[in-house]
Short mmCIF file of C-alpha atoms in Angstrom, two decimals:
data_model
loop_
_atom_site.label_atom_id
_atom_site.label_comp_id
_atom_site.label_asym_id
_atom_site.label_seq_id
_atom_site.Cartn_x
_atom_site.Cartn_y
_atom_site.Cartn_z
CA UNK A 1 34.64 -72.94 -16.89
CA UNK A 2 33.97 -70.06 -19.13
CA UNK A 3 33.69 -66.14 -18.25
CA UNK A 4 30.01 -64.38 -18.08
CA UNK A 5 30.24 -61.34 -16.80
CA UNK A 6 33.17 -58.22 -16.37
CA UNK A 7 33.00 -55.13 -14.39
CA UNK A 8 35.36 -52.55 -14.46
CA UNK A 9 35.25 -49.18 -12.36
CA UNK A 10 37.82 -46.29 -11.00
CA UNK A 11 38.30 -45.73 -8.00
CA UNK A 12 40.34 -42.36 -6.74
CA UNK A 13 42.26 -43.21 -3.49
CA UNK A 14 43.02 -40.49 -1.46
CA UNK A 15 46.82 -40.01 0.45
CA UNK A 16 46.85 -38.69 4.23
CA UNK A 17 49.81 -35.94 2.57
CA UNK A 18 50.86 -35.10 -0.69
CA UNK A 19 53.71 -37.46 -2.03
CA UNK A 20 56.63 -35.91 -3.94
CA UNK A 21 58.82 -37.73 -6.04
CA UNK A 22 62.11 -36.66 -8.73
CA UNK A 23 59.14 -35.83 -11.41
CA UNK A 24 55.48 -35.37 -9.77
CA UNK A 25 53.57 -34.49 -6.58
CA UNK A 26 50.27 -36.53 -6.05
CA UNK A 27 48.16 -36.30 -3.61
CA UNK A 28 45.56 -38.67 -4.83
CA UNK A 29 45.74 -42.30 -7.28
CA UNK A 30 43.12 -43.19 -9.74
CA UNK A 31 42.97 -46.95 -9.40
CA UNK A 32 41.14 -49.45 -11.97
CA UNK A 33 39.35 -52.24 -10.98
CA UNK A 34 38.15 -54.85 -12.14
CA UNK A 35 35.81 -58.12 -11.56
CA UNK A 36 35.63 -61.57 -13.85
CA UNK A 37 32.85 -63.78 -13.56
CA UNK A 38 32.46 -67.32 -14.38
CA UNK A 39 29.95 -69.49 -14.67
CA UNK A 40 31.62 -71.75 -11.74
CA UNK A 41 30.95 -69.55 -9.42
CA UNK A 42 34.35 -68.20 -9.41
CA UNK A 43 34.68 -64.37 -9.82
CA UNK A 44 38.54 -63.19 -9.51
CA UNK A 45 39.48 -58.95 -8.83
CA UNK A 46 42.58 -57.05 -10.07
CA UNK A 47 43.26 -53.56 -10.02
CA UNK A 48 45.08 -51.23 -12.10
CA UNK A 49 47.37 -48.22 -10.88
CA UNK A 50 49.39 -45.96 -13.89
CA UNK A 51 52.00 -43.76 -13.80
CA UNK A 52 52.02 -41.71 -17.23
CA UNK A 53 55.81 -40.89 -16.66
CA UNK A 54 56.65 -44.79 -16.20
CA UNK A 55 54.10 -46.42 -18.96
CA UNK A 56 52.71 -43.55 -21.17
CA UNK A 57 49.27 -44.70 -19.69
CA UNK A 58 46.63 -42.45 -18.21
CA UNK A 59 43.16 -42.82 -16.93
CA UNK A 60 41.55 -42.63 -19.91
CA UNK A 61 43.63 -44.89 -21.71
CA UNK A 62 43.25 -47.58 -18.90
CA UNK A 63 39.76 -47.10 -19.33
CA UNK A 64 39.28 -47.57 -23.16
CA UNK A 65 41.87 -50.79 -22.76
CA UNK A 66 39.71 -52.51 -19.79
CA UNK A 67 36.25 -51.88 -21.96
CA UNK A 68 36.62 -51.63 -25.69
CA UNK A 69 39.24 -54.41 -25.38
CA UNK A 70 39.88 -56.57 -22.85
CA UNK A 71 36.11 -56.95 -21.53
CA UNK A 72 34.85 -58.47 -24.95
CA UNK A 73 37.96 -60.51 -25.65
CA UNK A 74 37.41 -62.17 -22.21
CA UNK A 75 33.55 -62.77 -22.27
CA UNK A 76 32.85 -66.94 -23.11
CA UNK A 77 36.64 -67.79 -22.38
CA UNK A 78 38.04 -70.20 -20.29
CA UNK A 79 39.75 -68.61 -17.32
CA UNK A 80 41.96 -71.17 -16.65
CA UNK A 81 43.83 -70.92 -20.09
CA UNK A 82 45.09 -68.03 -18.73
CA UNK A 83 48.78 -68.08 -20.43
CA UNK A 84 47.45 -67.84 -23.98
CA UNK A 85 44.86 -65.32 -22.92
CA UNK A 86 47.12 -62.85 -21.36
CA UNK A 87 49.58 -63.34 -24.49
CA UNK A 88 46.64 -62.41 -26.51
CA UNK A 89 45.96 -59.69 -24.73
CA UNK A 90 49.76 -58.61 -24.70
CA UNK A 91 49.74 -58.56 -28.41
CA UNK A 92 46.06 -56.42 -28.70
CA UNK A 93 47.74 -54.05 -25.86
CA UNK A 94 51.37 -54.23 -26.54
CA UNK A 95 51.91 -50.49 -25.03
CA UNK A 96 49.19 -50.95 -22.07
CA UNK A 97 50.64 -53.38 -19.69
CA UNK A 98 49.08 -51.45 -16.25
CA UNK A 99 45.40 -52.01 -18.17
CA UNK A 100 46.46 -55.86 -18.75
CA UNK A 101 48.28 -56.06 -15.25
CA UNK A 102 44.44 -56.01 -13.67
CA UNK A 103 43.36 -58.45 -16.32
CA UNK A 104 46.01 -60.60 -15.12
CA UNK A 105 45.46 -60.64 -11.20
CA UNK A 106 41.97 -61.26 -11.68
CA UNK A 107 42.80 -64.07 -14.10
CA UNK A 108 45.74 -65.51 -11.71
CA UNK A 109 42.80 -64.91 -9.19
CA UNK A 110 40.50 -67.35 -10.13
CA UNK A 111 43.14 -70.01 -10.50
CA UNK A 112 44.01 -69.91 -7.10
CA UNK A 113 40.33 -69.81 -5.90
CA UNK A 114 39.70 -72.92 -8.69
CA UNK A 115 43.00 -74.76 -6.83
CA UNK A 116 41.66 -73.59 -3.63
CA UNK A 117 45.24 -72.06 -2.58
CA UNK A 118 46.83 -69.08 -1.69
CA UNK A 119 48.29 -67.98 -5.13
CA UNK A 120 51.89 -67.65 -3.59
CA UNK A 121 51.99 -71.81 -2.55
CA UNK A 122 50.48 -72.50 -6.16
CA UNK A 123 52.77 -70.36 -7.87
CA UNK A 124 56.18 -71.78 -5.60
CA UNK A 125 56.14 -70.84 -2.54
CA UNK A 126 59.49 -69.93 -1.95
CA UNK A 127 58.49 -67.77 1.85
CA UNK A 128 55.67 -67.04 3.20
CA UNK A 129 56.30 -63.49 3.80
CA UNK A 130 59.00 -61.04 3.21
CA UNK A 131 60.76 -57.75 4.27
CA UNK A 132 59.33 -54.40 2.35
CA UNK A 133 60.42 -51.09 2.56
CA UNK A 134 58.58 -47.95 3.79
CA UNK A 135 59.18 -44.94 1.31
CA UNK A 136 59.31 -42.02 2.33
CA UNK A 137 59.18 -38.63 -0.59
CA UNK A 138 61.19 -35.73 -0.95
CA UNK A 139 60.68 -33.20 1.45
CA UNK A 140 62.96 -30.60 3.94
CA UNK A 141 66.12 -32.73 5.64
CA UNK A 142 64.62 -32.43 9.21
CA UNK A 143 61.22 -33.72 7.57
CA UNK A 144 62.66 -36.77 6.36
CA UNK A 145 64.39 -37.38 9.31
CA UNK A 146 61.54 -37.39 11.50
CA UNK A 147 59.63 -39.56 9.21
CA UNK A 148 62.15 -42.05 9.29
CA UNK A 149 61.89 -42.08 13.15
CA UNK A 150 58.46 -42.60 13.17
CA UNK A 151 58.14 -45.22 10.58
CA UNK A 152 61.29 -47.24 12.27
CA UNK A 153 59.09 -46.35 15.59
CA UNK A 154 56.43 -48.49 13.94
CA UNK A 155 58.23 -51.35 13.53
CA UNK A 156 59.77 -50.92 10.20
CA UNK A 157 63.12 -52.21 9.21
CA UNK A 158 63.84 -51.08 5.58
CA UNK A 159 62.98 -47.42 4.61
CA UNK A 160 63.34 -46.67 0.32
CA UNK A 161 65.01 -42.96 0.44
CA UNK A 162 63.13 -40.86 -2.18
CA UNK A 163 65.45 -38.21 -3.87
CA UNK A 164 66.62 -36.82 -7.42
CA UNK A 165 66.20 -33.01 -7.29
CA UNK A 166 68.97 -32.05 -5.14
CA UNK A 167 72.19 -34.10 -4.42
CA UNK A 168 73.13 -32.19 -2.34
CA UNK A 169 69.75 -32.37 0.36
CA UNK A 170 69.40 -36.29 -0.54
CA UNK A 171 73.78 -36.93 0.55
CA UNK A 172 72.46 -35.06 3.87
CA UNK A 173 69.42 -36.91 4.55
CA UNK A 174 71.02 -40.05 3.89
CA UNK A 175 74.18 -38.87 6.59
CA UNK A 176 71.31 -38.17 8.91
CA UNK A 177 69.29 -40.85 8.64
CA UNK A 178 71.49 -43.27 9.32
CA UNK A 179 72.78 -41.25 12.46
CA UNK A 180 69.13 -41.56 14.10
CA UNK A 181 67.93 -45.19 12.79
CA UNK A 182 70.99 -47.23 13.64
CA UNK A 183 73.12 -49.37 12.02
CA UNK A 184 70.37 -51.99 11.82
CA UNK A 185 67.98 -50.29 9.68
CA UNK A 186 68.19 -51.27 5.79
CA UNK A 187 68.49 -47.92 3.63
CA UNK A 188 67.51 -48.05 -0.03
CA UNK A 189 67.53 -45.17 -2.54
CA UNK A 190 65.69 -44.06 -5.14
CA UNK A 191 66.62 -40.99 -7.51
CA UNK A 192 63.76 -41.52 -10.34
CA UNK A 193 66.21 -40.37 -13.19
CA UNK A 194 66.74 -37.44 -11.45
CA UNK A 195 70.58 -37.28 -11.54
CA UNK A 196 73.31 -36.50 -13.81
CA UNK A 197 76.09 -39.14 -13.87
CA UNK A 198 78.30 -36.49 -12.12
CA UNK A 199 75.33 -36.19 -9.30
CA UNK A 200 75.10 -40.13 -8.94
CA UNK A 201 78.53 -40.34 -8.42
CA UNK A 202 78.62 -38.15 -5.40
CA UNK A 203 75.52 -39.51 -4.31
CA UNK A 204 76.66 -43.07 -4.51
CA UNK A 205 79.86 -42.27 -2.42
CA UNK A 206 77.39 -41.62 0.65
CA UNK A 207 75.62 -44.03 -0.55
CA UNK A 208 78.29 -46.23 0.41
CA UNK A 209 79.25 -45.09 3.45
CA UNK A 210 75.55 -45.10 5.30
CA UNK A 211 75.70 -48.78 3.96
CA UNK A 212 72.85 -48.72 1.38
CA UNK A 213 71.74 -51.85 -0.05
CA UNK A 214 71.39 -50.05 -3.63
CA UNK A 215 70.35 -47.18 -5.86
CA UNK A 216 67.56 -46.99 -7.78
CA UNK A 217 67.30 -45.54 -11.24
CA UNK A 218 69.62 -43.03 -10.91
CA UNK A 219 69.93 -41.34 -14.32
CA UNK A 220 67.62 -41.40 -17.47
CA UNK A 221 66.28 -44.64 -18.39
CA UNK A 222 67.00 -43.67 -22.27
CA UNK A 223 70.96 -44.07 -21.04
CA UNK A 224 70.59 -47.30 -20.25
CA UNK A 225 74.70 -47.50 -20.89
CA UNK A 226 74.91 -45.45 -17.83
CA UNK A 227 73.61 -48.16 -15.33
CA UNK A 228 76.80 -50.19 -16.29
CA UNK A 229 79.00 -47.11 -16.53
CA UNK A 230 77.95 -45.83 -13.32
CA UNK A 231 79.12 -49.16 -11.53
CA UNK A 232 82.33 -48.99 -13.18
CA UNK A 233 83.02 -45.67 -12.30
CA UNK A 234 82.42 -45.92 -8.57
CA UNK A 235 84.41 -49.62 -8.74
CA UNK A 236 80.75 -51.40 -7.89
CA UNK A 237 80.76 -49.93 -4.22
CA UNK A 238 76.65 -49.62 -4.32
CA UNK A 239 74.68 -52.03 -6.57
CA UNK A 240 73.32 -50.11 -9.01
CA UNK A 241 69.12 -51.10 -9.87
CA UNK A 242 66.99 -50.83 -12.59
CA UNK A 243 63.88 -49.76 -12.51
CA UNK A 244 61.88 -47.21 -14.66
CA UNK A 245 64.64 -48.00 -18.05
CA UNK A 246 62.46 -52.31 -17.21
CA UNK A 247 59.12 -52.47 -18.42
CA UNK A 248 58.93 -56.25 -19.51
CA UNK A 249 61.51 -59.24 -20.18
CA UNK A 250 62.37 -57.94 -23.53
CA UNK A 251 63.96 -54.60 -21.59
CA UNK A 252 66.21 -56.75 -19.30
CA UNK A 253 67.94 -57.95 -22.38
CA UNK A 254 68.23 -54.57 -23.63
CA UNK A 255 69.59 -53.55 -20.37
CA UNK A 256 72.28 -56.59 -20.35
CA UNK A 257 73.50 -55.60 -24.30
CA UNK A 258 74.13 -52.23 -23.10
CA UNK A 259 76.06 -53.44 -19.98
CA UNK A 260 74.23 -54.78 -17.42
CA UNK A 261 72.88 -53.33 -14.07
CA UNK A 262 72.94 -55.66 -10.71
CA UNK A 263 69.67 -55.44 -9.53
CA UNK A 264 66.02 -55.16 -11.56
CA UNK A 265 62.35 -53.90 -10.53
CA UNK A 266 59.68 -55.81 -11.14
CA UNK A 267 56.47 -53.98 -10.91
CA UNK A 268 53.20 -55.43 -11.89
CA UNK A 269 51.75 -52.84 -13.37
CA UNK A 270 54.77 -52.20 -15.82
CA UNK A 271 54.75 -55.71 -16.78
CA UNK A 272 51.23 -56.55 -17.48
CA UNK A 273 50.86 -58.61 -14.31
CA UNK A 274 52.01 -61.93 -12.94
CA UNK A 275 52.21 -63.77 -16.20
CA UNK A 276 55.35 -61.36 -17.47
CA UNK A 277 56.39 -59.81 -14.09
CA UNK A 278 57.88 -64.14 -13.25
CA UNK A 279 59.21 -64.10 -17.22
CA UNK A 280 61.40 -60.44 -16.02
CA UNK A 281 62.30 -62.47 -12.81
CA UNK A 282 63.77 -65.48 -14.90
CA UNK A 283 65.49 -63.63 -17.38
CA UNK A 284 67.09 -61.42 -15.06
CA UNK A 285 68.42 -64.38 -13.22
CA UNK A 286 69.28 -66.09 -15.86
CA UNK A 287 71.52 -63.44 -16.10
CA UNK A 288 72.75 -63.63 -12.58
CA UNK A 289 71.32 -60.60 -11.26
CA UNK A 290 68.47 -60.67 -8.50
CA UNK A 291 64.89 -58.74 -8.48
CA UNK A 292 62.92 -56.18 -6.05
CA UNK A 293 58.67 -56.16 -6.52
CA UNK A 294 57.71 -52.95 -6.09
CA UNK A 295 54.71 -50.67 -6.85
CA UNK A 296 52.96 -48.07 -7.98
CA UNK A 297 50.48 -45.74 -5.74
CA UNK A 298 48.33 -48.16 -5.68
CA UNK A 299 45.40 -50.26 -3.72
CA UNK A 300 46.28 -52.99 -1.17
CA UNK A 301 44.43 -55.42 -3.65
CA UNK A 302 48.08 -54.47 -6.16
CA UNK A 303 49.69 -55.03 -3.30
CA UNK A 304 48.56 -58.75 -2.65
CA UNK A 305 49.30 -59.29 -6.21
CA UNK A 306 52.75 -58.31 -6.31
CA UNK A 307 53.62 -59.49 -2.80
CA UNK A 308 52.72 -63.66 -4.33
CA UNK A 309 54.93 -62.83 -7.10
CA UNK A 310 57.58 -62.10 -4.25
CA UNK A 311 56.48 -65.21 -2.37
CA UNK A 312 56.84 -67.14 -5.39
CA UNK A 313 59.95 -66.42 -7.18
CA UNK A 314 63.25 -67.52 -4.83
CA UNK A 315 65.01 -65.19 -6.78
CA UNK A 316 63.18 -62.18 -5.61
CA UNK A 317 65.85 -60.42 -2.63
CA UNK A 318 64.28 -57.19 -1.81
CA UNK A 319 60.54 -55.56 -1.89
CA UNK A 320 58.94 -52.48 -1.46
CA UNK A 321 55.51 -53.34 -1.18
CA UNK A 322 54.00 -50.23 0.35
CA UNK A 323 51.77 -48.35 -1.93
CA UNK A 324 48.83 -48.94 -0.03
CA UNK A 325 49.91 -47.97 3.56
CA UNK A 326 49.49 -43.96 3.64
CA UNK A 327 45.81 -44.10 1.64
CA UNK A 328 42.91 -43.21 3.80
CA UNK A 329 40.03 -44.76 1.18
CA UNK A 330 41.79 -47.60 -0.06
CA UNK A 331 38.67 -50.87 -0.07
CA UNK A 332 41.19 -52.97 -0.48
CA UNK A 333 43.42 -51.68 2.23
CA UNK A 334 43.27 -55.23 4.18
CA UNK A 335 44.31 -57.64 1.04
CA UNK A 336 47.54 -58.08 2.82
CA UNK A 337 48.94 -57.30 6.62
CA UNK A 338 52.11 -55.70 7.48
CA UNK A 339 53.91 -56.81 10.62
CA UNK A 340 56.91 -55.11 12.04
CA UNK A 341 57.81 -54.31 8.45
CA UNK A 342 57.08 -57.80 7.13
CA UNK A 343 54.00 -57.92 4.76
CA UNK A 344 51.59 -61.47 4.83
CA UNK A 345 49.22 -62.17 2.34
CA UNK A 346 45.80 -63.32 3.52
CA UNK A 347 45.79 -67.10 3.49
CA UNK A 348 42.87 -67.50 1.26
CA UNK A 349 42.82 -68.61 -1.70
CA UNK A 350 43.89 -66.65 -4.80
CA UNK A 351 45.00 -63.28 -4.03
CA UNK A 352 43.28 -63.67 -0.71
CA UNK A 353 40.87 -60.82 -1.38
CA UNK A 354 37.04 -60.69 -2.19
CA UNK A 355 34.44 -57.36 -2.67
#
């Protein structure tokens, strides 16, 4: 089987309401997508979604990796040597791993249409769904309390907490929260590196008493010291995650020398796709600790992506796996389903998605 043909084109995905975070507002996502053709009659999509702040990437970066480099190294390969394509690619684009995370799904894509299985069962299998999270962004208390009511209203079961810019705000919204969901709901949080270790502190003592299953990223992923110093100092009451301080596999080692953290983030596009997003998973639990796929802002197509590394990997105990949901454009929106908080992939093979 070799590769003919690649197309690659943006697409700009459009939220129903602005989305605020500890360091940017958005109110629309510039995705990257793109299509490989073989010669079998196979084609396989994958999309890209950046975050500047997380990678250093932007749209026109993504766009000079996917054309100048990627397209003509792919063109006359074999698709199904995909491991020592993607670690060619890795070394060619060493600091763009959301550009090689599309070359990746598309790649992985193909392989499960070529097996003719759901990339998930090919991959492991491990479940053949799982629980994700619903985020919801900063905004007033009352506003994040009535959010939570109506996502729980929709059959949700986990919601991701965003906060970082006042401790304060985010130790009431989490008190309040938990008064109007129940003791059944699962509450995560997420500070994006907004906090000072003094601020996490605080924060993690309500974290602890709403019964939070972790904290996110709390402080500066240049600390990465802090992760373990932050457990130590609160006597491990929440477990502390990494997430923004973990690119690739390499970073969870750097994050164990400097102390350790209990939980890591896998997202796709900050590993360069499936290939290095199940390395991360097996050196983190190698290590004892488990994993969380997340996500950018980005396309339901991402989604499906990230959602069979999830299915795959038994190691994998928590996702958030939501990107898609609030976009009102998204052509990809239906690459997965979402059931009473439980996401499905399409039992098709590959990624279980086709323009």
């Amino acid at each position: 089987m070799k590769i003919i043909n690649c197309e690659v084109w943006p697409v700009t995905l459009t939220l129903e309401e602005p989305f605020t975070i500890a360091y940017s507002t958005m109110e629309t996502a510039i995705n990257y997508f793109i299509r490989i053709d073989t010669d079998a009659g196979i084609s396989g999509f994958g999309c890209s979604a950046f975050d500047e702040e997380v990678t250093g990437e932007n749209e026109h970066t993504v766009d000079r990796a996917l054309r100048d480099v990627a397209v003509p190294m792919l063109l006359g390969e074999d698709p199904l040597s995909y491991g020592a394509l993607l670690e060619r690619l890795h070394r060619q684009l060493p600091d763009q791993p959301t550009a090689m995370a599309s070359v990746d799904m598309a790649l992985f894509d193909i392989v499960g249409k070529k097996a003719g299985m759901p990339l998930y069962q090919l991959l492991g299998g491990a479940r053949s769904s799982i629980l994700s999270s619903i985020t919801i962004g900063i905004q007033p208390v009352d506003d994040v309390v009535k959010k939570a009511t109506q996502w729980v209203g929709r059959g949700y079961k986990a919601l991701k907490i965003k906060g970082g810019v006042s401790v304060e705000d985010d130790m009431e919204k989490l008190l309040k929260v938990r008064e109007v969901v129940g003791s059944d709901i699962h509450l995560y949080f997420d500070a994006n590196q907004g906090y000072s270790r003094e601020e996490a502190l605080q924060c993690i003592q309500v974290l602890h008493r709403v019964r939070a299953s972790f904290i996110e990223q709390p402080c500066d992923k240049r600390n990465l010291q802090l992760l373990d110093t932050l457990r130590r100092d609160s006597n491990n009451k929440v477990p502390v995650m990494a997430d923004e301080a973990v690119l690739g596999p390499e970073d969870v080692l750097k994050v164990i020398a400097a102390g350790g953290a209990d939980l890591f983030n896998i997202k796709l596009a900050k590993t360069g796709g499936i290939w290095r997003a199940m390395k991360l998973d097996a050196v983190a639990s190698a290590y004892g600790a488990r994993t969380m796929v997340g996500c950018m802002d980005e396309a339901g197509l991402g989604i499906a992506a990230g959602l069979h590394v999830a299915l795959s990997c038994p190691n994998v105990r928590f996702a958030d796996l939501d990107g898609h949901v609030e976009f009102i454009d998204d052509p990809s929106y239906h690459a997965v389903r979402i059931v009473d908080g439980y996401v499905y992939p399409n039992d098709a093979p590959g990624l279980g998605f086709s323009f």
